[in-house]
Coordinates of C-alpha atoms in Angstrom, one line a residue:
X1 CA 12.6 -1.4 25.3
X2 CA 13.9 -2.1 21.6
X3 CA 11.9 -5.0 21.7
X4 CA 8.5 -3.6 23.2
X5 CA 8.6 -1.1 20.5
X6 CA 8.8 -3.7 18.1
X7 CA 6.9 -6.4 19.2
X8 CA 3.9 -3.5 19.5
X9 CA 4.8 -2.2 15.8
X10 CA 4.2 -5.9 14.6
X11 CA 0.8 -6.2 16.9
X12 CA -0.3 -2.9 15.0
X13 CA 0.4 -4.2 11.6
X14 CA -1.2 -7.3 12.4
X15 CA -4.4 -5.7 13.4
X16 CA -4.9 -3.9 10.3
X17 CA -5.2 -6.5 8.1
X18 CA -1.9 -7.4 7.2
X19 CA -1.3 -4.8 5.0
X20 CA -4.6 -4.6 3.4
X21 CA -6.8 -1.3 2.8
X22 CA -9.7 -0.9 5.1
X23 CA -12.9 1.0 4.3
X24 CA -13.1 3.3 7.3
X25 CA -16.3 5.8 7.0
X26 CA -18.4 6.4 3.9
X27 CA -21.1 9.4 3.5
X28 CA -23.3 9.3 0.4
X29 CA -25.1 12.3 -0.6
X30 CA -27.8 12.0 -3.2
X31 CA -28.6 15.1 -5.5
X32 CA -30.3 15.4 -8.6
X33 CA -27.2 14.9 -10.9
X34 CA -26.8 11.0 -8.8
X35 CA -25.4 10.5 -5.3
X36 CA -21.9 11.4 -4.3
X37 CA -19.4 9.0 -2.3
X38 CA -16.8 10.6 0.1
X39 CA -15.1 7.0 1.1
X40 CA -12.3 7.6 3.7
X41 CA -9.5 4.6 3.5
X42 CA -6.7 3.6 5.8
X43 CA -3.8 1.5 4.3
X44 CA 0.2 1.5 5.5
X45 CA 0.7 2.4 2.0
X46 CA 4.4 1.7 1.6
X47 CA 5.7 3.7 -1.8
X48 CA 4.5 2.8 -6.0
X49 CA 4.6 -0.8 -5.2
X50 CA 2.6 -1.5 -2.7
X51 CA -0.4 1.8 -1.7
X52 CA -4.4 1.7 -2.0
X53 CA -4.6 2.4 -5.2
X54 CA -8.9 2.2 -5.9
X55 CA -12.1 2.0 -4.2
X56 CA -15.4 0.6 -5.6
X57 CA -19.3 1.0 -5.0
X58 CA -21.1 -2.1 -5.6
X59 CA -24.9 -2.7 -6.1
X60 CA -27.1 -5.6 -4.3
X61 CA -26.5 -7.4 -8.0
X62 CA -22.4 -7.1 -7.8
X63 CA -22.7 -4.9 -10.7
X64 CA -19.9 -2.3 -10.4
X65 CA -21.6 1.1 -10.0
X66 CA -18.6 3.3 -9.8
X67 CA -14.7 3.1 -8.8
X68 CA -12.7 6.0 -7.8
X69 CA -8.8 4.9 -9.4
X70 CA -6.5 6.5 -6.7
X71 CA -3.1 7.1 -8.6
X72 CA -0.5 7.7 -6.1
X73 CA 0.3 6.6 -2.5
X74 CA -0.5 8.6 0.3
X75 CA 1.7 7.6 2.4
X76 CA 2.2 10.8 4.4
X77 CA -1.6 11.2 4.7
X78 CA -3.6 8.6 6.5
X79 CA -6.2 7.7 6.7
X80 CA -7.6 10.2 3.4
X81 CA -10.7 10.9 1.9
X82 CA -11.6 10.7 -1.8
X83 CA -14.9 11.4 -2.9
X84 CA -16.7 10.4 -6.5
X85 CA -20.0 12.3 -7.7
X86 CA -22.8 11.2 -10.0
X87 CA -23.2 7.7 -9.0
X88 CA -26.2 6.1 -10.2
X89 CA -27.7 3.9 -7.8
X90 CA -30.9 2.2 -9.0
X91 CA -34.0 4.3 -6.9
X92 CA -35.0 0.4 -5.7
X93 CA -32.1 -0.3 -3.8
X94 CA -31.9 -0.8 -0.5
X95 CA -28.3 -1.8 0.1
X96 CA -24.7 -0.9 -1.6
X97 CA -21.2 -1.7 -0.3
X98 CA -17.9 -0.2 -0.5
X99 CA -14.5 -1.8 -1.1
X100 CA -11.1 -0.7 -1.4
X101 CA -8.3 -2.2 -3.2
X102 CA -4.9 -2.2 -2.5
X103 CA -1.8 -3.3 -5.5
X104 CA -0.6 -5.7 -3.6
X105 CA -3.8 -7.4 -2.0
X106 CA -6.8 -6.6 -4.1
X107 CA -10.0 -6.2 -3.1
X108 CA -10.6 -5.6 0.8
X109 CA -13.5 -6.3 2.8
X110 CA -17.0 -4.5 1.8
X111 CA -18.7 -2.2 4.1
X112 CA -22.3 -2.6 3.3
X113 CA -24.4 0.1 3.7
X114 CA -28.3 -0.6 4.1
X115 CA -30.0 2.6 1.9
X116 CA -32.9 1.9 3.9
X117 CA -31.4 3.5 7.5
X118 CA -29.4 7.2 7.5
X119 CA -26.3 5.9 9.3
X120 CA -24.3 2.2 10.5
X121 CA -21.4 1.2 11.3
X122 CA -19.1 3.2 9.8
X123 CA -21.1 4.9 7.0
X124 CA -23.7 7.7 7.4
X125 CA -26.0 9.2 4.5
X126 CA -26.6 12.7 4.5
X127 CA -30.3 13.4 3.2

């Protein structure tokens, strides 16, 4: 039994990415003062040395157009939702994606979200 427990504890860990942060749902909201990002993560965030620790809007260009600095582990509280307001995304756009970042790992995956469409996979934009 021991080592069913175990061997599905590894199987778990294994699935999420080896310990990196994953981008699990995104809403933006625009408004007149920019748009706001509520970006929920997921990440077996394991104490001060090793917890997700930022995430990151990105524009079509790779310019940077805002990070929300997370600046303690939540390691009690997964997955958790942090949200950042007056984002500027350029009224052209038609496609932004989200990253988290993890001390350990860096950067994760993006989610790209396609500004053109109200909701995909994972993210959802709330007109």
């Amino acid at each position: 039994m021991r080592g069913a427990v175990l061997a599905g504890a590894l199987l778990a860990a294994g699935s999420a990415g080896a310990g990196e942060v994953t981008v699990e749902a995104v809403e933006l909201v625009p408004g007149s003062g920019g748009w706001t990002a509520h970006v929920t993560l997921r990440h077996a965030d394991a104490g001060w040395d090793h917890y997700a620790d930022a995430w990151r809007l990105v524009g079509e260009d790779g310019a940077v157009i805002g990070t929300r600095t997370l600046y303690h582990p939540h390691v009690d509280e997964q997955p958790f939702t942090r949200s950042l307001d007056g984002l500027r995304i350029p009224p052209d756009a038609r496609a932004v994606t989200v990253q988290g970042h993890d001390k350990v790992h860096g950067w994760g995956a993006p989610l790209p979200i396609d500004l053109t469409r109200d909701t995909g996979p994972g993210w959802r934009i709330r007109r």
